[in-house]
Short mmCIF file of C-alpha atoms in Angstrom, two decimals:
data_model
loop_
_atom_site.label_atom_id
_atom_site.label_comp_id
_atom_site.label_asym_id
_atom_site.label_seq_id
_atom_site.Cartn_x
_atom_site.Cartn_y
_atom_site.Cartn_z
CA UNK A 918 8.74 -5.81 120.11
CA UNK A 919 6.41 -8.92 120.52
CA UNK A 920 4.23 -10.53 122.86
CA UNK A 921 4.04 -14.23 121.47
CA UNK A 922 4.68 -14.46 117.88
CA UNK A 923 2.25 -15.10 115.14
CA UNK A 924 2.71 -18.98 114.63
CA UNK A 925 -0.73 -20.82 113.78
CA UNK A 926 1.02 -24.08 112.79
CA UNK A 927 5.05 -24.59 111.85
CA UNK A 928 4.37 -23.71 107.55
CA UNK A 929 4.71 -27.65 107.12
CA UNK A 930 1.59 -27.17 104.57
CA UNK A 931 2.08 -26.11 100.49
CA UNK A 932 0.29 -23.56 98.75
CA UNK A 933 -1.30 -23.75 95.44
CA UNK A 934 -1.41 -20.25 93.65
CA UNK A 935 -0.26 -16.56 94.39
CA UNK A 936 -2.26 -13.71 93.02
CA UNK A 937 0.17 -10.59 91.96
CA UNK A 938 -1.36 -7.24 91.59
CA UNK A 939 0.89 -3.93 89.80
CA UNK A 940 -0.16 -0.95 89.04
CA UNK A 941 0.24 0.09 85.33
CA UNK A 942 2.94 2.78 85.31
CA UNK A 943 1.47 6.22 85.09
CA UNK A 944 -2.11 5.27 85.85
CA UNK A 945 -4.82 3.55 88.75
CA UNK A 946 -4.99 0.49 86.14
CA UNK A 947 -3.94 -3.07 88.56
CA UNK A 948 -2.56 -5.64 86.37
CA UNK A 949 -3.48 -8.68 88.17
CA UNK A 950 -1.74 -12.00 87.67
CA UNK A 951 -2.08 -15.41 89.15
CA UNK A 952 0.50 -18.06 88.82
CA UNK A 953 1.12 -21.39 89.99
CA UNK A 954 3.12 -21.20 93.49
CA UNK A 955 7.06 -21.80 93.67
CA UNK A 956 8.92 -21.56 97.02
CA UNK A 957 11.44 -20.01 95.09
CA UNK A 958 9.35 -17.15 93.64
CA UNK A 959 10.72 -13.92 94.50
CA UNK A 960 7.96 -11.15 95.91
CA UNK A 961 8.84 -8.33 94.07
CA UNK A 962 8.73 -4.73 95.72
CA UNK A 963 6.87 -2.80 93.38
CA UNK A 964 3.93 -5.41 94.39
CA UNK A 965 1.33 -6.47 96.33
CA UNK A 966 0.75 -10.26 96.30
CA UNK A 967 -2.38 -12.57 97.98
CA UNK A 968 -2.28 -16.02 99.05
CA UNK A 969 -4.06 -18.81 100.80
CA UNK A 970 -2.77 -21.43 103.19
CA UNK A 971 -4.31 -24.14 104.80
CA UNK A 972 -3.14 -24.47 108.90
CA UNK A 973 -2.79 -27.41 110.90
CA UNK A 974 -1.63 -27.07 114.34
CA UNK A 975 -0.72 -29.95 116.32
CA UNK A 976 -3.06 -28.87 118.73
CA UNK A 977 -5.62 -29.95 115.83
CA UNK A 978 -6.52 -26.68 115.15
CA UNK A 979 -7.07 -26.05 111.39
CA UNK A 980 -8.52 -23.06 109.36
CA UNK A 981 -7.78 -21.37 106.40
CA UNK A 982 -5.52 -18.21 106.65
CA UNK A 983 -4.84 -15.46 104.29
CA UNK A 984 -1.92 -13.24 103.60
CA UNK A 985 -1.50 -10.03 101.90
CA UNK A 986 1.61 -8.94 101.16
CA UNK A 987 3.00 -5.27 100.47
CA UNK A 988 6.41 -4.83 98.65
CA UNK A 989 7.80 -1.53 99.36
CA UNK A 990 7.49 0.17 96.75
CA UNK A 991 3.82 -0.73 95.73
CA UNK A 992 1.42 1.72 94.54
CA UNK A 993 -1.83 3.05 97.03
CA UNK A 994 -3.59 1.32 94.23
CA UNK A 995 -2.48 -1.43 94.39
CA UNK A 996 -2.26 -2.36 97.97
CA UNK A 997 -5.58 -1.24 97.98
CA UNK A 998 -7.03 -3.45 95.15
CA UNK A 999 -5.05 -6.48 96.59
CA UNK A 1000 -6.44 -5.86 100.67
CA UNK A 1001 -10.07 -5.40 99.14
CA UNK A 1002 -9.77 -9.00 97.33
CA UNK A 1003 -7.60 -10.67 100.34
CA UNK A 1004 -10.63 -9.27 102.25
CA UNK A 1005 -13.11 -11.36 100.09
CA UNK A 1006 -11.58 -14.56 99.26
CA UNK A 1007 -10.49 -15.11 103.17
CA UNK A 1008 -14.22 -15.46 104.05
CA UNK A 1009 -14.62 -15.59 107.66
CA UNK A 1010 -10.69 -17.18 107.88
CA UNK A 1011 -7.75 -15.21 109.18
CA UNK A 1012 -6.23 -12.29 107.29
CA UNK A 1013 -3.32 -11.02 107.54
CA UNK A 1014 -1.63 -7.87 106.13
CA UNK A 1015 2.23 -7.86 106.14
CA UNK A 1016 5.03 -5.16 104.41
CA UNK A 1017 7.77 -6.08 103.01
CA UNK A 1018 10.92 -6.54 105.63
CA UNK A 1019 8.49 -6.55 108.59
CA UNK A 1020 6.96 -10.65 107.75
CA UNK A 1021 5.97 -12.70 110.85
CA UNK A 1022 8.35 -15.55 111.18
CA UNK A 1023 5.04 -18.07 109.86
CA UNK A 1024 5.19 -16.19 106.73
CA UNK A 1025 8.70 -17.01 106.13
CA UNK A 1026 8.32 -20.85 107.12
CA UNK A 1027 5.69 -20.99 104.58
CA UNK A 1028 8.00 -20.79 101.73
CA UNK A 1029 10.16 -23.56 103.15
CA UNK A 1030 13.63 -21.71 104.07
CA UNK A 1031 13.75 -20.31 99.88
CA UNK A 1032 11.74 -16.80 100.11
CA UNK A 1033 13.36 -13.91 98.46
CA UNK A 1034 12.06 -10.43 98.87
CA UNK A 1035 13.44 -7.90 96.15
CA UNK A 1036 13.24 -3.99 94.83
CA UNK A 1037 12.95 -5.16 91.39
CA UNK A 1038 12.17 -7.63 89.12
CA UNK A 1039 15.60 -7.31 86.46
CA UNK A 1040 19.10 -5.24 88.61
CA UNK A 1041 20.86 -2.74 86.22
CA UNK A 1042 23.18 -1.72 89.41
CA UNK A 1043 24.72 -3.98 92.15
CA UNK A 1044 21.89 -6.03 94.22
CA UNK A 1045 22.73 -6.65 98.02
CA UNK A 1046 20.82 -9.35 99.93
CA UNK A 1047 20.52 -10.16 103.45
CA UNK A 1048 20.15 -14.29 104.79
CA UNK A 1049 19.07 -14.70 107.88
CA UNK A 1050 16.86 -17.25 110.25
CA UNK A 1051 16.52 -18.63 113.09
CA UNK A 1052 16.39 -22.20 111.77
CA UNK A 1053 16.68 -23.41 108.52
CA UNK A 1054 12.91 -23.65 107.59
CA UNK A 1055 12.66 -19.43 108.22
CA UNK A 1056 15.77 -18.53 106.66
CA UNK A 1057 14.82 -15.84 103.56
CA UNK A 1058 16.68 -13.73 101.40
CA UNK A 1059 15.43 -9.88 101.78
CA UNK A 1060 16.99 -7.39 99.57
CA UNK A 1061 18.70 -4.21 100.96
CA UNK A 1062 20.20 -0.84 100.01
CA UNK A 1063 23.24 -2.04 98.08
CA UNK A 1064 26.10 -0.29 100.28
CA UNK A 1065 28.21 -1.35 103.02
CA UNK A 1066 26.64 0.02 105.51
CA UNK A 1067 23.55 -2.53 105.24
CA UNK A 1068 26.12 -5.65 105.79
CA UNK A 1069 25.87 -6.96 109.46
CA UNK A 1070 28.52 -9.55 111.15
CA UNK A 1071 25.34 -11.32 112.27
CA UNK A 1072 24.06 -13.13 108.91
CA UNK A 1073 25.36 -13.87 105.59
CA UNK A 1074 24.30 -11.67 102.22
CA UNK A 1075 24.80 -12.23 98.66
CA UNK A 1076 26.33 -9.42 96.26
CA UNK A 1077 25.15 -9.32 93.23
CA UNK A 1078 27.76 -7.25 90.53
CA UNK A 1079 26.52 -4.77 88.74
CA UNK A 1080 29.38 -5.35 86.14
CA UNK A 1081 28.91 -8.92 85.56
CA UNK A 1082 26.83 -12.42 86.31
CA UNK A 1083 28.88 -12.85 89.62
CA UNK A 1084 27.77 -13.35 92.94
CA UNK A 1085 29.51 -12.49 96.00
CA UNK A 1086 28.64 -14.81 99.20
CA UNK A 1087 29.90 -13.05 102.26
CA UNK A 1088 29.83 -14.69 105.39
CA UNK A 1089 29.50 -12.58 108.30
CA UNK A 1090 31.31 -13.74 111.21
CA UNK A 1091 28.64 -14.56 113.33
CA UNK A 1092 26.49 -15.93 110.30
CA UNK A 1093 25.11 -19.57 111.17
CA UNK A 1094 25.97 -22.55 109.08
CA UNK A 1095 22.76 -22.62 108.08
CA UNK A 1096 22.71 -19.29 106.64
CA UNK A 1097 25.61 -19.74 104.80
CA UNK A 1098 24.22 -22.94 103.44
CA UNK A 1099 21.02 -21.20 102.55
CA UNK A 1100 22.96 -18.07 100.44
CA UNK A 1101 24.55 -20.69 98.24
CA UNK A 1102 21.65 -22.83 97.33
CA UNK A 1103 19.68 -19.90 96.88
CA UNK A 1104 22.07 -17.60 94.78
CA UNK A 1105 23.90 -20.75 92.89
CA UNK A 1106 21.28 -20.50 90.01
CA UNK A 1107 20.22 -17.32 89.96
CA UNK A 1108 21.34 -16.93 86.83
CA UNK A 1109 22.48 -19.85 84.29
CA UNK A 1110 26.10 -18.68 83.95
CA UNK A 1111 26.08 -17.50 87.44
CA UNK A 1112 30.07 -17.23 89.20
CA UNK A 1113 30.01 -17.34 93.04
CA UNK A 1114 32.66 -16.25 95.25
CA UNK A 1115 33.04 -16.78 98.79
CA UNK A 1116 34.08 -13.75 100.93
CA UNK A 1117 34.69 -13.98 104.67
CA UNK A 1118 34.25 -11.29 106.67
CA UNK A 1119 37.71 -9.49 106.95
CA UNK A 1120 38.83 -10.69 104.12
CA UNK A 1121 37.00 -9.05 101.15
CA UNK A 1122 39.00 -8.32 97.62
CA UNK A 1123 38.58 -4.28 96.69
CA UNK A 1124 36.32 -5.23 93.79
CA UNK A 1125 33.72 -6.06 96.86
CA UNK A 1126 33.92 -2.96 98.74
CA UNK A 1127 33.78 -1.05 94.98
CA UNK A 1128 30.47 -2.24 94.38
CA UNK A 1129 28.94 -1.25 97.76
CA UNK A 1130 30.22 2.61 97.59
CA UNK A 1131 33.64 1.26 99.79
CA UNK A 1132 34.23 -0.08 103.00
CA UNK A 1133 32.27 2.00 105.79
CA UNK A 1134 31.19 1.39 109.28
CA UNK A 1135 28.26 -1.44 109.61
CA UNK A 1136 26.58 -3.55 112.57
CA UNK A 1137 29.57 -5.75 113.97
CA UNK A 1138 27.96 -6.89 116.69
CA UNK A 1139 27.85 -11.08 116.66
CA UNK A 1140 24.63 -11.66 118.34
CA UNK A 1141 20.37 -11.16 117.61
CA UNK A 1142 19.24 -9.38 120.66
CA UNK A 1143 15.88 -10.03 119.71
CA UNK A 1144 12.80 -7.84 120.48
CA UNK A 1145 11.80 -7.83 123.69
CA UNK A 1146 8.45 -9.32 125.14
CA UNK A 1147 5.99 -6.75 125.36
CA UNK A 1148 2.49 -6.95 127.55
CA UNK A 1149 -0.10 -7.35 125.29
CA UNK A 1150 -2.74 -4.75 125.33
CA UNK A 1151 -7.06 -4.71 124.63
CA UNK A 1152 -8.47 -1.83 122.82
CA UNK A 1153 -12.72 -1.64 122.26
CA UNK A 1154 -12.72 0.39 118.34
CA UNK A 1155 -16.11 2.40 118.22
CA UNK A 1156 -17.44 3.97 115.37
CA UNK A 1157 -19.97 6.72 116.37
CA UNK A 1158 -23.06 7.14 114.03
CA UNK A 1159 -21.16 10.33 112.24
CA UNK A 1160 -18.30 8.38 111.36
CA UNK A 1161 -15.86 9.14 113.43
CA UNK A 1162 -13.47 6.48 115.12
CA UNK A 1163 -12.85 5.91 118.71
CA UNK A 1164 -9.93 3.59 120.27
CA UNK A 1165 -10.42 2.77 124.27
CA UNK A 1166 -8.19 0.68 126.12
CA UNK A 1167 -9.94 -1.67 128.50
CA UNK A 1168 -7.35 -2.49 131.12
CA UNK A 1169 -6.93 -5.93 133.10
CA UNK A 1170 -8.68 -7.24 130.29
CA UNK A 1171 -10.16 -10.88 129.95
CA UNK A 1172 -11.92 -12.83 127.59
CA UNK A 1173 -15.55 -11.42 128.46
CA UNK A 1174 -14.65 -7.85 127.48
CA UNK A 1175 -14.42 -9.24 123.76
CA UNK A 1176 -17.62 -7.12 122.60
CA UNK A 1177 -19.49 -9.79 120.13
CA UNK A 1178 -20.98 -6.04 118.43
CA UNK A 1179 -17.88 -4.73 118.13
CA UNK A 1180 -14.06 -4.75 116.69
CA UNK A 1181 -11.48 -5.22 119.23
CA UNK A 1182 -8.16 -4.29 118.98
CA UNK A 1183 -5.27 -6.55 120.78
CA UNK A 1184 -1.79 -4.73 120.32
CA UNK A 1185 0.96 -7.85 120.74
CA UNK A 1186 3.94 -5.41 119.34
CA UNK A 1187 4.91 -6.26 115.74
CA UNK A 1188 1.28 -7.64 115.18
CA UNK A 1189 -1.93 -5.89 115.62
CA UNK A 1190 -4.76 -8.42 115.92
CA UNK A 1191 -8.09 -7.11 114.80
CA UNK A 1192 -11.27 -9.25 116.84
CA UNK A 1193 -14.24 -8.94 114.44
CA UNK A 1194 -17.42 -9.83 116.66
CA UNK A 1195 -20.20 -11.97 115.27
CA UNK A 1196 -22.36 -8.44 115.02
CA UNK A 1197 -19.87 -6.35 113.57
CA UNK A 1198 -21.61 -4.67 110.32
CA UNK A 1199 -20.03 -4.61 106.88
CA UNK A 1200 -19.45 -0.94 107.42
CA UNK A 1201 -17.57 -1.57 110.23
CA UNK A 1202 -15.46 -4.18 108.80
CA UNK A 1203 -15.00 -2.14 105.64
CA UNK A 1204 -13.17 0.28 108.03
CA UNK A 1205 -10.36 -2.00 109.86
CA UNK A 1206 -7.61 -1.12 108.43
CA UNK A 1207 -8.59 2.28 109.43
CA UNK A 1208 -8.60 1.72 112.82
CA UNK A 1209 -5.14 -0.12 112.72
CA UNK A 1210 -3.60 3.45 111.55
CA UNK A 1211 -5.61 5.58 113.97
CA UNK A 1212 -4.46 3.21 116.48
CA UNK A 1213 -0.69 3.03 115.30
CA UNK A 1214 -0.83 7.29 114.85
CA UNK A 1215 -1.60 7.80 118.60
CA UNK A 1216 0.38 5.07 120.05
CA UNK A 1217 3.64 6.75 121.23
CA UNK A 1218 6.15 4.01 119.34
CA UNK A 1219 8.18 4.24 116.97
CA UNK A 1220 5.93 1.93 115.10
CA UNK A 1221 4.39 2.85 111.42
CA UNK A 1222 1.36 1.08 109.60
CA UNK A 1223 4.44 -0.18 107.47
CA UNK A 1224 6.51 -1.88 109.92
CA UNK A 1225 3.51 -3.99 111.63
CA UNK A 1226 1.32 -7.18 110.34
CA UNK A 1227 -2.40 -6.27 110.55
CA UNK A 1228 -4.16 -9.66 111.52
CA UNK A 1229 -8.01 -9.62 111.23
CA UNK A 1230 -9.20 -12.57 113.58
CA UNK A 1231 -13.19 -13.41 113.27
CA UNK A 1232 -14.89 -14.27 116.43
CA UNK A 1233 -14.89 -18.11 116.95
CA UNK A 1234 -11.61 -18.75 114.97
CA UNK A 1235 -9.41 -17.42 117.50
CA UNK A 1236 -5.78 -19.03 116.88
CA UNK A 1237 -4.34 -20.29 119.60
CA UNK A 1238 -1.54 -17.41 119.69
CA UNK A 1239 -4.85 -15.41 119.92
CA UNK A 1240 -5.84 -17.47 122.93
CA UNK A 1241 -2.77 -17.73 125.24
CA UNK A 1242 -2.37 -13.64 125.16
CA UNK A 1243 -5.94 -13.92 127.75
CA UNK A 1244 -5.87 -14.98 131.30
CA UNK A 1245 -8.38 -17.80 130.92
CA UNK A 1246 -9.88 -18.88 127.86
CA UNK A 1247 -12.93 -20.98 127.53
CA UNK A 1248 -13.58 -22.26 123.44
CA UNK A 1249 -17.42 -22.60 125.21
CA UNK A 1250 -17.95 -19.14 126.49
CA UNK A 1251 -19.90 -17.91 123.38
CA UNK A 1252 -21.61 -21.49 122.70
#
């Protein structure tokens, strides 16, 4: 679920460089690699990436903004290594954590309609992916389990053989044009000597079902519910002088119970915004992701620190997403 969704502008700007951090297998050692920025880059699960974008609402708003980026199958080390640096280079901009399959719909607009999210960096068994948007600017590919239960009637996914260079495009019934569109110019060079082959939805060859462990039962149903709206909610996070964290709610809350000492907590459903007040120490800001998973291990959903973005928001450069989840908001109050 979601109150209002993470959106500081529509991703109309470009980014110049992505920062990739692996762990070396079998030890703590982060190889970390930065490379010139491609829509078309794929984020690869096993890691964590970090990169910068400029925002420019049409409200004028503007600020610089910060991702970090978990794939799934990252190491502790990693993550770690690639939070810690996020944490630095953002300044006093926004931050924002996000796992792989869980992005805010900004992240996806950011990479222009072309982001692909995969388990690995080279397949030696059959690759499934799943196309989906909303529009064609947030359409991404995001890799799945590669059997038929993972297909939906909703979207459109590309197949990827495990016996040869061919790609299956199968068009769900319910998939948009858009989507289909998007699985073709994504998937048509994926390899030089690529073969595509279009499948519609009830009428897949064997060879298709063979690759996905045969046909089995998968979600039919033609439309995207959606999550529904949730209230946002205000936390105060305390940190007593023995260490120990402390989450409060602070009900009927307004813009004056921001605590300018303090880190607030604002729980908008699939994003966790952490307020950092102007007199928050470094000790206390060294400890926010901690708070997000004390918070997330005693709220009673069926939530996980992996399926939510983490957004640390500095006191003064409130977005405006930030902003419309108070009653009143006054840019002057603090002035």
């Amino acid at each position: 679920g979601r109150a209002f969704g993470f959106m500081p502008d529509h991703g109309q700007n470009g980014i110049e460089i992505i920062t990739q951090y692996v762990a070396k297998p079998g030890s703590d050692e982060i190889v970390v690699s930065t490379v010139p920025f491609d829509e078309k880059l794929p984020l690869l699960g096993f890691a964590s990436y970090v990169l910068t974008y400029n925002y420019k609402a049409n409200n004028g708003d503007t600020g610089r903004l910060t991702y970090v980026w978990h794939g799934v199958n990252a190491s502790a080390a990693a993550k770690k290594r690639a939070f810690e640096e996020g944490l630095v280079g953002s300044k006093d901009g926004l931050l924002v954590q996000t796992n792989q399959g869980h992005e805010p719909r900004h992240f996806y607009k950011i990479f222009k309609g072309k982001l692909l999210t995969s388990f690995t960096a080279l397949p030696v068994t059959a690759q499934l992916f799943r196309i989906r948007g909303t529009v064609e600017s947030d359409v991404h590919a995001s890799e799945v389990a590669a059997d038929s239960s993972s297909l939906a009637s909703s979207d459109a996914f590309a197949l990827h053989s495990g016996k040869s260079h061919k790609i299956y495009i199968w068009n769900g019934l319910g998939a948009s044009a858009f989507e289909k569109q998007a699985a073709v110019d994504r998937f048509s060079d994926y390899w030089d000597d690529v073969e595509l082959e279009q499948v519609e939805e009830g009428a897949e060859p064997d060879e298709f079902w063979e690759e996905l462990n045969g046909e089995g039962q998968y979600d039919r149903s033609l439309g995207d519910d959606g999550a529904p709206l949730l209230e946002s909610r205000l936390f105060h996070c305390l940190l007593s002088s023995g260490g120990l964290l402390k989450v409060e709610e602070v009900a009927q809350y307004e813009q004056e119970d921001l605590d300018s000492d303090d880190i607030m907590l604002l729980d908008a459903g699939d994003e966790i915004y952490l307020w950092v007040g102007y007199g928050v120490s470094e000790e206390e800001s060294a400890k926010l992701l901690d708070m997000a998973k004390l918070y997330i291990h005693l709220e009673p959903t069926a939530r996980s620190f992996d399926t939510v973005s983490i957004i640390r928001v500095p006191q003064g450069k409130e977005p405006r997403v930030f902003k419309r989840m108070f009653p009143n908001w006054d840019d002057n109050y603090w002035q």
